[in-house]
JSON list of N, CA and C and ligand atoms in Angstrom, two decimals:
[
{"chain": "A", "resi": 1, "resn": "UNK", "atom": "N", "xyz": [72.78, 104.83, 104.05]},
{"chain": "A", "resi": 1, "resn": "UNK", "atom": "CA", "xyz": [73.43, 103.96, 103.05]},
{"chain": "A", "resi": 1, "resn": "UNK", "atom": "C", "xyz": [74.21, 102.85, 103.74]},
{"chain": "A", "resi": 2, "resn": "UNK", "atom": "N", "xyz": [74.19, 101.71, 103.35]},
{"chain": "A", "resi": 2, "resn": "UNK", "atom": "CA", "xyz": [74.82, 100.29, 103.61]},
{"chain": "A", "resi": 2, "resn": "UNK", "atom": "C", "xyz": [76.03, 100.33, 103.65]},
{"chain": "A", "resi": 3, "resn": "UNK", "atom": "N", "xyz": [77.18, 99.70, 104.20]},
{"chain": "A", "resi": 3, "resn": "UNK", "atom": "CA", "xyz": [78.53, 100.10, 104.31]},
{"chain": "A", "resi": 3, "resn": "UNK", "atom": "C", "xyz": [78.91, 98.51, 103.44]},
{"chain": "A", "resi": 4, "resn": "UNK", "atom": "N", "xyz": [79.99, 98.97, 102.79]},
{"chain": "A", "resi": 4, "resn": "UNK", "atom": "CA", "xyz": [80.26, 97.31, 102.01]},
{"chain": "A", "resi": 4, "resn": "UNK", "atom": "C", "xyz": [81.72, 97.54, 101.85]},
{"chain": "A", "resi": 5, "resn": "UNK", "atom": "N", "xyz": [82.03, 96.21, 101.94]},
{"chain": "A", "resi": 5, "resn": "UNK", "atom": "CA", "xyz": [83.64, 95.88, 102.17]},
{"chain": "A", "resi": 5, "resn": "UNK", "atom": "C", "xyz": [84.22, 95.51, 100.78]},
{"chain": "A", "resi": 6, "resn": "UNK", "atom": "N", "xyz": [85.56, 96.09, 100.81]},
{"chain": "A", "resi": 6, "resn": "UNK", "atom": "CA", "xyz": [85.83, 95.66, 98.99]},
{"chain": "A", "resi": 6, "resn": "UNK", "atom": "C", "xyz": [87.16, 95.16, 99.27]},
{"chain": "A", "resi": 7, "resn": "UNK", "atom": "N", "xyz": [88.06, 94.42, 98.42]},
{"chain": "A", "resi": 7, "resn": "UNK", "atom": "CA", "xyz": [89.05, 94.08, 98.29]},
{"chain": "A", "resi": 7, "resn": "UNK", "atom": "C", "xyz": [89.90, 94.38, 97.12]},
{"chain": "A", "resi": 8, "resn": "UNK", "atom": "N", "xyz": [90.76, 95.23, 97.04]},
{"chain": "A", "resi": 8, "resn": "UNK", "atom": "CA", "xyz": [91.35, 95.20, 95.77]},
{"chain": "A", "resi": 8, "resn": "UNK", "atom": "C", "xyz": [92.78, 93.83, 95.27]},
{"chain": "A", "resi": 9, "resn": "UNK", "atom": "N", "xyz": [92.40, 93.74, 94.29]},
{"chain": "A", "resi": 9, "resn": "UNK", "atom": "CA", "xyz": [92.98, 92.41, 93.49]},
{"chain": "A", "resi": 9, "resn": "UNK", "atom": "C", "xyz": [94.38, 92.43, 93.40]},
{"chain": "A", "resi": 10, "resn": "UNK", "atom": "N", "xyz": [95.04, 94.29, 92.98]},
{"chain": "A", "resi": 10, "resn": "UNK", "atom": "CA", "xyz": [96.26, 94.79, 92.48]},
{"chain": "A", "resi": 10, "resn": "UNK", "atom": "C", "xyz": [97.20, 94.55, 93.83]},
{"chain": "A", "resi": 11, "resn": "UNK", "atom": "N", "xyz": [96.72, 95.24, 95.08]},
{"chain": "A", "resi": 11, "resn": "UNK", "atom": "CA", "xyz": [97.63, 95.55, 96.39]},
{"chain": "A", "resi": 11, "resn": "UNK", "atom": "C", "xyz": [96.94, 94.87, 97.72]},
{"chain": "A", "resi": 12, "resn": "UNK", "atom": "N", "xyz": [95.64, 93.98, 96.88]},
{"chain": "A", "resi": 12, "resn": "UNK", "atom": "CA", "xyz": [95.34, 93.74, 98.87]},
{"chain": "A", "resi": 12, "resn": "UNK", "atom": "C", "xyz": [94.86, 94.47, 99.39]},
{"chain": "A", "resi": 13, "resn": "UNK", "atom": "N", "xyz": [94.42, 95.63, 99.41]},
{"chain": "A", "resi": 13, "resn": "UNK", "atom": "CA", "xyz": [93.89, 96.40, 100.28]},
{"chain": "A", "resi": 13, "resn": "UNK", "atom": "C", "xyz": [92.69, 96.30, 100.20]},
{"chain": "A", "resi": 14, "resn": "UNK", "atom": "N", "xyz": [92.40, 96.01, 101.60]},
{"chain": "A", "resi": 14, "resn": "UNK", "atom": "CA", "xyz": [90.80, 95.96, 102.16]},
{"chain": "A", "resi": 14, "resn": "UNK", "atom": "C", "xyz": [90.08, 97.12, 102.81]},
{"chain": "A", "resi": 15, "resn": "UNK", "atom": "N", "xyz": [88.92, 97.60, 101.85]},
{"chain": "A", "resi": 15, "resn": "UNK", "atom": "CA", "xyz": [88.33, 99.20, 103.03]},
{"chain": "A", "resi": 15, "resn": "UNK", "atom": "C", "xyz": [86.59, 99.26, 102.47]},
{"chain": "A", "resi": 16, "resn": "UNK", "atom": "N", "xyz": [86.41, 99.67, 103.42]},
{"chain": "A", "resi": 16, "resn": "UNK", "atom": "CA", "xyz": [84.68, 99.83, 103.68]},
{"chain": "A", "resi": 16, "resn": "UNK", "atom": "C", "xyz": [84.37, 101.25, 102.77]},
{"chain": "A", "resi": 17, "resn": "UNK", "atom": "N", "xyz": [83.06, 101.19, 102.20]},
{"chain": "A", "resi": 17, "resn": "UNK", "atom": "CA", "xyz": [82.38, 101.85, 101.34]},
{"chain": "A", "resi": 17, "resn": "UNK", "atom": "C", "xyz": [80.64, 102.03, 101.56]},
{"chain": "A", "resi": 18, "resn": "UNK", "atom": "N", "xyz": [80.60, 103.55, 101.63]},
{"chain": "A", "resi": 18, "resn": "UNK", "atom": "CA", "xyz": [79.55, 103.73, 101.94]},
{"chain": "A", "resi": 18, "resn": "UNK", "atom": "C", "xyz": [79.15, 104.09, 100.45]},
{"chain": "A", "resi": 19, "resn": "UNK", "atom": "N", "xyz": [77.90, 103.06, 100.03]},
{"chain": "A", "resi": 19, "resn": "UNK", "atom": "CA", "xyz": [77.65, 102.93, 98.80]},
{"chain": "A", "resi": 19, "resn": "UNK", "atom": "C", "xyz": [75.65, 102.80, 98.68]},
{"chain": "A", "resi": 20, "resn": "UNK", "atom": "N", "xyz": [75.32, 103.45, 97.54]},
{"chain": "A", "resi": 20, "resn": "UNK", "atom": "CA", "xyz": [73.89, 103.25, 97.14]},
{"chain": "A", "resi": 20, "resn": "UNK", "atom": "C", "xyz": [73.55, 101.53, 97.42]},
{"chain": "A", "resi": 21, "resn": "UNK", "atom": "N", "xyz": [72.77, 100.87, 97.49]},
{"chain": "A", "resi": 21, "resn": "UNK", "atom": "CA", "xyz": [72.61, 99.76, 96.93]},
{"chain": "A", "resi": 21, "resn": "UNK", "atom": "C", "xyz": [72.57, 98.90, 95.16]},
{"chain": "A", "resi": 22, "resn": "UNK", "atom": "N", "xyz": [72.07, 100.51, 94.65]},
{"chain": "A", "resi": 22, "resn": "UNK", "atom": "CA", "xyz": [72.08, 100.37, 93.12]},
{"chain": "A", "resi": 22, "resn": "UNK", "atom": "C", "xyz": [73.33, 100.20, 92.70]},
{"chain": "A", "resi": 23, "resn": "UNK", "atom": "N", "xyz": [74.43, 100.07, 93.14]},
{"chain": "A", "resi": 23, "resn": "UNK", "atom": "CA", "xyz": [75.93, 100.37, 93.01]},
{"chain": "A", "resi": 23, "resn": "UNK", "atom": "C", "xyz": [76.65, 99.32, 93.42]},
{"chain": "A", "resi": 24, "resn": "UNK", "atom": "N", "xyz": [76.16, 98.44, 94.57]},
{"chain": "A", "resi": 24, "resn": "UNK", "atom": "CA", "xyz": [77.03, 97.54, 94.81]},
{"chain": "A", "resi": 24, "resn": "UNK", "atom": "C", "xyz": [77.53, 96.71, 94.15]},
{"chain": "A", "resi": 25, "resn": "UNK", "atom": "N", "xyz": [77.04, 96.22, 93.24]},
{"chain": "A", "resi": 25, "resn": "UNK", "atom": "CA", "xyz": [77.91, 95.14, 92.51]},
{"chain": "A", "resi": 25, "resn": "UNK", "atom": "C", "xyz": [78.62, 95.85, 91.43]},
{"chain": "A", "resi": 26, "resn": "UNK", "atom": "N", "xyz": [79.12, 97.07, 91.56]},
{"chain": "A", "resi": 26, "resn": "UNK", "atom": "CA", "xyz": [79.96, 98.04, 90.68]},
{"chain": "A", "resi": 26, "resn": "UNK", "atom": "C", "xyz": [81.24, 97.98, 91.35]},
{"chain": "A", "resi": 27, "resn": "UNK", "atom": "N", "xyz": [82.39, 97.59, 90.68]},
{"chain": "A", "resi": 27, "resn": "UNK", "atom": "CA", "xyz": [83.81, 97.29, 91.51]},
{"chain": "A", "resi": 27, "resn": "UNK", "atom": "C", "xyz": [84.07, 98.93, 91.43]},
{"chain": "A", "resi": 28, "resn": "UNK", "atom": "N", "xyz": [84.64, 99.08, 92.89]},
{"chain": "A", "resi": 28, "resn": "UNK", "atom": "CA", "xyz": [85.28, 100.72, 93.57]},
{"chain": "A", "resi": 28, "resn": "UNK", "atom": "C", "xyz": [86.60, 100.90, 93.55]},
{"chain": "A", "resi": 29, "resn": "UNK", "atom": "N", "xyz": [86.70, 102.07, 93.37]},
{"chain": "A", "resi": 29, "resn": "UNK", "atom": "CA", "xyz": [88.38, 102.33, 93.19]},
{"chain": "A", "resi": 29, "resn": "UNK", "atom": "C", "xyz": [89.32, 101.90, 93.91]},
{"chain": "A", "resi": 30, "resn": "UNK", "atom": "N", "xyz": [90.17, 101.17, 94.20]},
{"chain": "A", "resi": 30, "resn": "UNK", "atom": "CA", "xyz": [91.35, 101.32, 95.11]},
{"chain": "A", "resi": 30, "resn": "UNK", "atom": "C", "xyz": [91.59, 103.02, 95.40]},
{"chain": "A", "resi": 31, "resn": "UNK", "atom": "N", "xyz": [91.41, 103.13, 96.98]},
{"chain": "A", "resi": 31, "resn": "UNK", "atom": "CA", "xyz": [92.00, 104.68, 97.52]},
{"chain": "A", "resi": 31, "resn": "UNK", "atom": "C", "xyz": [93.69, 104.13, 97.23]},
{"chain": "A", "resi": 32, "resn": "UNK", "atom": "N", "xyz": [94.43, 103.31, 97.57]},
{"chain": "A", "resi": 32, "resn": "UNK", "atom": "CA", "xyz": [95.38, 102.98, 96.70]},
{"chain": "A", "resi": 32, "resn": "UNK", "atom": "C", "xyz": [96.42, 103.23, 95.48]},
{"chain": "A", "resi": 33, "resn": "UNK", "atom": "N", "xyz": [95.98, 102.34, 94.93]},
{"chain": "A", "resi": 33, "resn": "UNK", "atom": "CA", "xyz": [96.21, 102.02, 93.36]},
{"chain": "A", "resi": 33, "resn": "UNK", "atom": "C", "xyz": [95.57, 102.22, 92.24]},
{"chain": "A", "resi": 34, "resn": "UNK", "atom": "N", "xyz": [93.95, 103.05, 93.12]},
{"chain": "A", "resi": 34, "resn": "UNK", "atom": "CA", "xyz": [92.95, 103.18, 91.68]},
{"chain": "A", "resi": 34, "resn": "UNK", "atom": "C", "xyz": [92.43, 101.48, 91.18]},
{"chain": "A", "resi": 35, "resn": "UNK", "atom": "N", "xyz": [92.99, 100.77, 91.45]},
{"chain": "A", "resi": 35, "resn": "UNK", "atom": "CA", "xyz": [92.26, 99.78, 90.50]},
{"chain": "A", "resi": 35, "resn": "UNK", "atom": "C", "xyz": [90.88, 99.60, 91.13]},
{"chain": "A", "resi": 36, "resn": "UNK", "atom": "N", "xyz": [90.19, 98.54, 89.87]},
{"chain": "A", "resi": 36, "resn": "UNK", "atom": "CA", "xyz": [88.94, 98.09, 90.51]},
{"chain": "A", "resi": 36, "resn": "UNK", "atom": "C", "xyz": [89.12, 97.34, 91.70]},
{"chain": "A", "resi": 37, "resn": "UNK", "atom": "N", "xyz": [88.45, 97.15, 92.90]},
{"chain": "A", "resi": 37, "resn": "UNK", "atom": "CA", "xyz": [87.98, 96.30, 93.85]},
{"chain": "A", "resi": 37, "resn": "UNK", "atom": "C", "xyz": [86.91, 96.07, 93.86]},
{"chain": "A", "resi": 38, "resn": "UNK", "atom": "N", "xyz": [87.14, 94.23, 93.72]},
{"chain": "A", "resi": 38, "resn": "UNK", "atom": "CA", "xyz": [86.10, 93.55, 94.00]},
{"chain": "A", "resi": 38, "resn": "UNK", "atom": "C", "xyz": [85.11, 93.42, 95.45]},
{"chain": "A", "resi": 39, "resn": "UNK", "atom": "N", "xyz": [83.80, 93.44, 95.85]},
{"chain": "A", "resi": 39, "resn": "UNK", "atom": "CA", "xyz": [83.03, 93.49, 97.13]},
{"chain": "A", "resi": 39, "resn": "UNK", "atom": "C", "xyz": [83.62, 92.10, 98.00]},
{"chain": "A", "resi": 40, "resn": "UNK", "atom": "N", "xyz": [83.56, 92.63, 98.87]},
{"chain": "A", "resi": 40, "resn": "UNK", "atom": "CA", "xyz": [83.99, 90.97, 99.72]},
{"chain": "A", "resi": 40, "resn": "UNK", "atom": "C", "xyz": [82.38, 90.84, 100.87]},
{"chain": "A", "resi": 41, "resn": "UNK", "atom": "N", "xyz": [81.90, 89.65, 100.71]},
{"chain": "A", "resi": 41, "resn": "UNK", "atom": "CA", "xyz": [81.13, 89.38, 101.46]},
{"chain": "A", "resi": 41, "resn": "UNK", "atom": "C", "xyz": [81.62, 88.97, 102.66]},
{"chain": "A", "resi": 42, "resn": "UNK", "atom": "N", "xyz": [81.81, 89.47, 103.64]},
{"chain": "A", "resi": 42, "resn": "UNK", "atom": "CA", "xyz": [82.36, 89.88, 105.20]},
{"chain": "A", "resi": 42, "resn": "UNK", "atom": "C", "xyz": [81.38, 89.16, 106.16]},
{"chain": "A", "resi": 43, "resn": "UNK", "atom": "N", "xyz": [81.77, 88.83, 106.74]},
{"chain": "A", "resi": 43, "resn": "UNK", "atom": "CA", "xyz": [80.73, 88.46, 108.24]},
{"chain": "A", "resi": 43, "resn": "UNK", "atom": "C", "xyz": [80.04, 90.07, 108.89]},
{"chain": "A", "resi": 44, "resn": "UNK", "atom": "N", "xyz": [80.76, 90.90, 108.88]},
{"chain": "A", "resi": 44, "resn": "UNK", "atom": "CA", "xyz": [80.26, 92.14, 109.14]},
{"chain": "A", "resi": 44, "resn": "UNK", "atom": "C", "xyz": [78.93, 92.46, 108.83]},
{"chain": "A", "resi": 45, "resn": "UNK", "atom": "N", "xyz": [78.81, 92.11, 107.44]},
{"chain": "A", "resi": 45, "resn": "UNK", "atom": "CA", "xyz": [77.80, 92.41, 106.39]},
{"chain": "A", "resi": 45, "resn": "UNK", "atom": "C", "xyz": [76.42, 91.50, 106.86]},
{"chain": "A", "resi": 46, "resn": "UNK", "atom": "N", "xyz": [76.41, 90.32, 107.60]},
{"chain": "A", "resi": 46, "resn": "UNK", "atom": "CA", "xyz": [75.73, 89.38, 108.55]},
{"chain": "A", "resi": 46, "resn": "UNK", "atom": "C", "xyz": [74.96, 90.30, 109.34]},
{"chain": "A", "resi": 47, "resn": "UNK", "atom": "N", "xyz": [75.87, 91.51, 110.14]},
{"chain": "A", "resi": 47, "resn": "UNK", "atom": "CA", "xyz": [75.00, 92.43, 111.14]},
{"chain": "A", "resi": 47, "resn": "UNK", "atom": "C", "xyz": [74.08, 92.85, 110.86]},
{"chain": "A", "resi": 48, "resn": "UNK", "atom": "N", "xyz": [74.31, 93.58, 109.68]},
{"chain": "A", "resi": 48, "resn": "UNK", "atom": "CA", "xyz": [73.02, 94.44, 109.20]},
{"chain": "A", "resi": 48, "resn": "UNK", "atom": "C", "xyz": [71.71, 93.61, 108.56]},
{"chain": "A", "resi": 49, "resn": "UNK", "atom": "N", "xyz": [72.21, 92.01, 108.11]},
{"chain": "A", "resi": 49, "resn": "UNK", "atom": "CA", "xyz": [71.24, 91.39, 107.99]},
{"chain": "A", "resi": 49, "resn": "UNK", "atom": "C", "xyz": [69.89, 91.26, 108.84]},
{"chain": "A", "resi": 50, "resn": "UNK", "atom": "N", "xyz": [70.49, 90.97, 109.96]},
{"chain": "A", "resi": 50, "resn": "UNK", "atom": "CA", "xyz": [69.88, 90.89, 111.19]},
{"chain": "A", "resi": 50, "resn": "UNK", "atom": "C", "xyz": [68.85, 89.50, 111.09]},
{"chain": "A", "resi": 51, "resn": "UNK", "atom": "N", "xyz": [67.85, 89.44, 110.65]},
{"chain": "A", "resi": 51, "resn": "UNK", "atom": "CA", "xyz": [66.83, 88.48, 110.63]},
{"chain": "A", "resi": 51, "resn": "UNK", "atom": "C", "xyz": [67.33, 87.14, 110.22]},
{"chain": "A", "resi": 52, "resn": "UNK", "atom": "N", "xyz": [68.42, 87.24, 109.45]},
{"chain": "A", "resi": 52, "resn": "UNK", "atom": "CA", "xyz": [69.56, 85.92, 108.99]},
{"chain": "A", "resi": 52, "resn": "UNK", "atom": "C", "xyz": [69.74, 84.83, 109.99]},
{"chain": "A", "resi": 53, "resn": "UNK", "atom": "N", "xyz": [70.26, 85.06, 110.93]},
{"chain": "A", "resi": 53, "resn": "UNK", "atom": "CA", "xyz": [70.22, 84.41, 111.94]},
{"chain": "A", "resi": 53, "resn": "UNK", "atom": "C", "xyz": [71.99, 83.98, 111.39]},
{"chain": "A", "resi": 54, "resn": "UNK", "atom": "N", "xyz": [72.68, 84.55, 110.71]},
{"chain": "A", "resi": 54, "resn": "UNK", "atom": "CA", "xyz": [73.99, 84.29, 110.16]},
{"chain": "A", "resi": 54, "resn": "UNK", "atom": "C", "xyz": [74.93, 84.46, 112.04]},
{"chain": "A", "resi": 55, "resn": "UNK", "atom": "N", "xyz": [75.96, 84.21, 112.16]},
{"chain": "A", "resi": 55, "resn": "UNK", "atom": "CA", "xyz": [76.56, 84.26, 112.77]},
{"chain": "A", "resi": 55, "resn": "UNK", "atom": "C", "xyz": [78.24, 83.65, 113.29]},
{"chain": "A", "resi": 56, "resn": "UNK", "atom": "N", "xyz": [78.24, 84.00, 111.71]},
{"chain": "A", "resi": 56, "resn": "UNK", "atom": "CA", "xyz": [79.64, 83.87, 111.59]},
{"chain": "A", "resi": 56, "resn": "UNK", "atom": "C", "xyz": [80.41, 84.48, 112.15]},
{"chain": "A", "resi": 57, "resn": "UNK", "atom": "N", "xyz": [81.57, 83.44, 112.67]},
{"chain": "A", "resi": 57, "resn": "UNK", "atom": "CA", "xyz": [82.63, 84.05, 113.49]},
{"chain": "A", "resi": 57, "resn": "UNK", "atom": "C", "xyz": [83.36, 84.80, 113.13]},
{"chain": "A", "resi": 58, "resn": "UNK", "atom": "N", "xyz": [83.48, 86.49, 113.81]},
{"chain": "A", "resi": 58, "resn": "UNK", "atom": "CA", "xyz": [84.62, 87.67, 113.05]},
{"chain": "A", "resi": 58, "resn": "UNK", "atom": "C", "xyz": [85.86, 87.16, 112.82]},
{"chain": "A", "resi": 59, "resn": "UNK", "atom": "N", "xyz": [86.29, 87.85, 111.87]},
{"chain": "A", "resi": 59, "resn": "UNK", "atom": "CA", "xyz": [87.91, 87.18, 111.40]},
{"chain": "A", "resi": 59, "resn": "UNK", "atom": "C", "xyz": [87.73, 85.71, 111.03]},
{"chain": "A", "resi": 60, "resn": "UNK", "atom": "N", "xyz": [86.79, 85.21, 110.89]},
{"chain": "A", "resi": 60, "resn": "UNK", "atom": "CA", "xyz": [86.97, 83.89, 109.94]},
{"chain": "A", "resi": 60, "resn": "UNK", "atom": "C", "xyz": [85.68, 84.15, 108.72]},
{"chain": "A", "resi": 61, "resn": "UNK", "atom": "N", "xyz": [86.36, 83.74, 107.68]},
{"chain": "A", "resi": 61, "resn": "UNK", "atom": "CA", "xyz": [85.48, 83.13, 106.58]},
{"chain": "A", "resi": 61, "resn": "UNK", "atom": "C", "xyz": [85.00, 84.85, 105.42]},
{"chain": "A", "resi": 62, "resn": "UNK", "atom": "N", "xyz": [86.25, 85.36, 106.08]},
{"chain": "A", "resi": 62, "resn": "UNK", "atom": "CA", "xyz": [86.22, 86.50, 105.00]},
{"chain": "A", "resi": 62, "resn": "UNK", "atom": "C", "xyz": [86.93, 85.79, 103.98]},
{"chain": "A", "resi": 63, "resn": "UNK", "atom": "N", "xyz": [86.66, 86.44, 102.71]},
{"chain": "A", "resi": 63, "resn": "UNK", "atom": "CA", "xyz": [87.53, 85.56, 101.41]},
{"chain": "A", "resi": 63, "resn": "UNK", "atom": "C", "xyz": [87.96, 87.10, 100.99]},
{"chain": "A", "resi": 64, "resn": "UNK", "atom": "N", "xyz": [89.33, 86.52, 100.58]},
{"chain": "A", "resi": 64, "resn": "UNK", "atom": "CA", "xyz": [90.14, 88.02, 99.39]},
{"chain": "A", "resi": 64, "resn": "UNK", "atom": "C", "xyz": [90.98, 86.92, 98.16]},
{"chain": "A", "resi": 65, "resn": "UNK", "atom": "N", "xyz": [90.36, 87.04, 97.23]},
{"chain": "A", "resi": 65, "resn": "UNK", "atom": "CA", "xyz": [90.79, 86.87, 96.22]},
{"chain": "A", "resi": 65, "resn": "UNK", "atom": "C", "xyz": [92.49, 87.07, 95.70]},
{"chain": "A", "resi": 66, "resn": "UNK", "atom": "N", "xyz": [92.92, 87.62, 96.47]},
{"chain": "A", "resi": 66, "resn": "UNK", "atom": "CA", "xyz": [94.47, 88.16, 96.61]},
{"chain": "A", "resi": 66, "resn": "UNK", "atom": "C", "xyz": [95.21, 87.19, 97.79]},
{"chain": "A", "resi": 67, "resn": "UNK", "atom": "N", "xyz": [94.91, 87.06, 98.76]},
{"chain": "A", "resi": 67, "resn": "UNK", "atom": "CA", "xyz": [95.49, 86.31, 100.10]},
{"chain": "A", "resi": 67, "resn": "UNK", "atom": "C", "xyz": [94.68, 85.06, 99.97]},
{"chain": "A", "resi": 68, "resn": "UNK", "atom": "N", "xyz": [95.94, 84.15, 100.62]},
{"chain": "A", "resi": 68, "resn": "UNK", "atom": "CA", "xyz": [96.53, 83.23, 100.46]},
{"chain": "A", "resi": 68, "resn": "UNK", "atom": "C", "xyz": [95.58, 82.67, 102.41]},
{"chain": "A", "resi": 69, "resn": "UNK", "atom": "N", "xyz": [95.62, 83.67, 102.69]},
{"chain": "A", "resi": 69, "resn": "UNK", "atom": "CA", "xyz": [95.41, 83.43, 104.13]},
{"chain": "A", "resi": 69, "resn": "UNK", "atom": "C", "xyz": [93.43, 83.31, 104.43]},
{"chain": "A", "resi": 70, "resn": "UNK", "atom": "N", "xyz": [93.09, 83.06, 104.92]},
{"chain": "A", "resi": 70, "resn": "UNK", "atom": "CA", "xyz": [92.14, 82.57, 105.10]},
{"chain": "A", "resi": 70, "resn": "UNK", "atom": "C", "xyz": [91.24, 84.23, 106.00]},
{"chain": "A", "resi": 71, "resn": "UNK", "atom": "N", "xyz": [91.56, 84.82, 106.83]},
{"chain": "A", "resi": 71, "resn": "UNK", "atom": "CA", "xyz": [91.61, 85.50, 107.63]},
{"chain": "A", "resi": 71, "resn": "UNK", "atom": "C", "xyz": [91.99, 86.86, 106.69]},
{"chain": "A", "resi": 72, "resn": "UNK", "atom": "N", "xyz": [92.39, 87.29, 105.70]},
{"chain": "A", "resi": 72, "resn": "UNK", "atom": "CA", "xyz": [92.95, 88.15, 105.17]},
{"chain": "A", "resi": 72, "resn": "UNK", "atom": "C", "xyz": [93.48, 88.87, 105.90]},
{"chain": "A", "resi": 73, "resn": "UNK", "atom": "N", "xyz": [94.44, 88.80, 106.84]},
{"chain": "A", "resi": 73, "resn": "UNK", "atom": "CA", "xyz": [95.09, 89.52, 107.98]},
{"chain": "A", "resi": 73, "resn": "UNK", "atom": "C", "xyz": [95.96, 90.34, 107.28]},
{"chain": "A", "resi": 74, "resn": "UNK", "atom": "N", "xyz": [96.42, 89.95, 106.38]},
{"chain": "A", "resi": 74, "resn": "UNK", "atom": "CA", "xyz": [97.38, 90.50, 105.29]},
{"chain": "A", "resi": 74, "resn": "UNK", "atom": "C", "xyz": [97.42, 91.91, 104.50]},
{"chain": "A", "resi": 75, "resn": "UNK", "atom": "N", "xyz": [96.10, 91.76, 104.32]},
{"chain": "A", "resi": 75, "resn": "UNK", "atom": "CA", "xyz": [95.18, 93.27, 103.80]},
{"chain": "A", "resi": 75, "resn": "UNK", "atom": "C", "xyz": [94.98, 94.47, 104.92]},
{"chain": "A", "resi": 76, "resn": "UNK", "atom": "N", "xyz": [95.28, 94.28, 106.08]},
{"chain": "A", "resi": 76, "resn": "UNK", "atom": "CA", "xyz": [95.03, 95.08, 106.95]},
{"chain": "A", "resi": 76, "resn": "UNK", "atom": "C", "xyz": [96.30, 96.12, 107.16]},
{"chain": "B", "resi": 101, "resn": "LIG", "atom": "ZN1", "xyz": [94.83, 98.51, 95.30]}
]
């Protein structure tokens, strides 16, 4: 199973999810707060592409809907 990165909206918190594919675009609980979290498309997520030829630089060009920061350093 595919590992996918989520962000929750309520607290910021950012954590990886080992999820079906049939499922991914289903927002996951905050281990948290319970709320929904939204998927964050990660540069991480680039790796497993592989054939992409993506190669975005780690720690840039993650987006969190919550931070302000570019880097979501915040969520960590
Ligand atoms: Zn939360």
């Amino acid at each position: 199973m595919p590992v996918y990165e989520y962000c929750c909206p309520e607290c910021g918190l950012k954590f990886e999810l080992l999820r079906p594919m049939s499922q991914v675009n289903e927002d996951a609980s905050c281990p948290r707060c319970n709320n929904g979290a939204k998927r964050v498309l990660s540069s991480f997520a680039a790796f497993s592409r592989g054939a992409g030829g993506e190669s975005a630089p780690v720690g840039g060009g993650s987006e969190c809907s919550t931070c302000s920061a570019s880097t979501c350093a915040s969520c960590h």
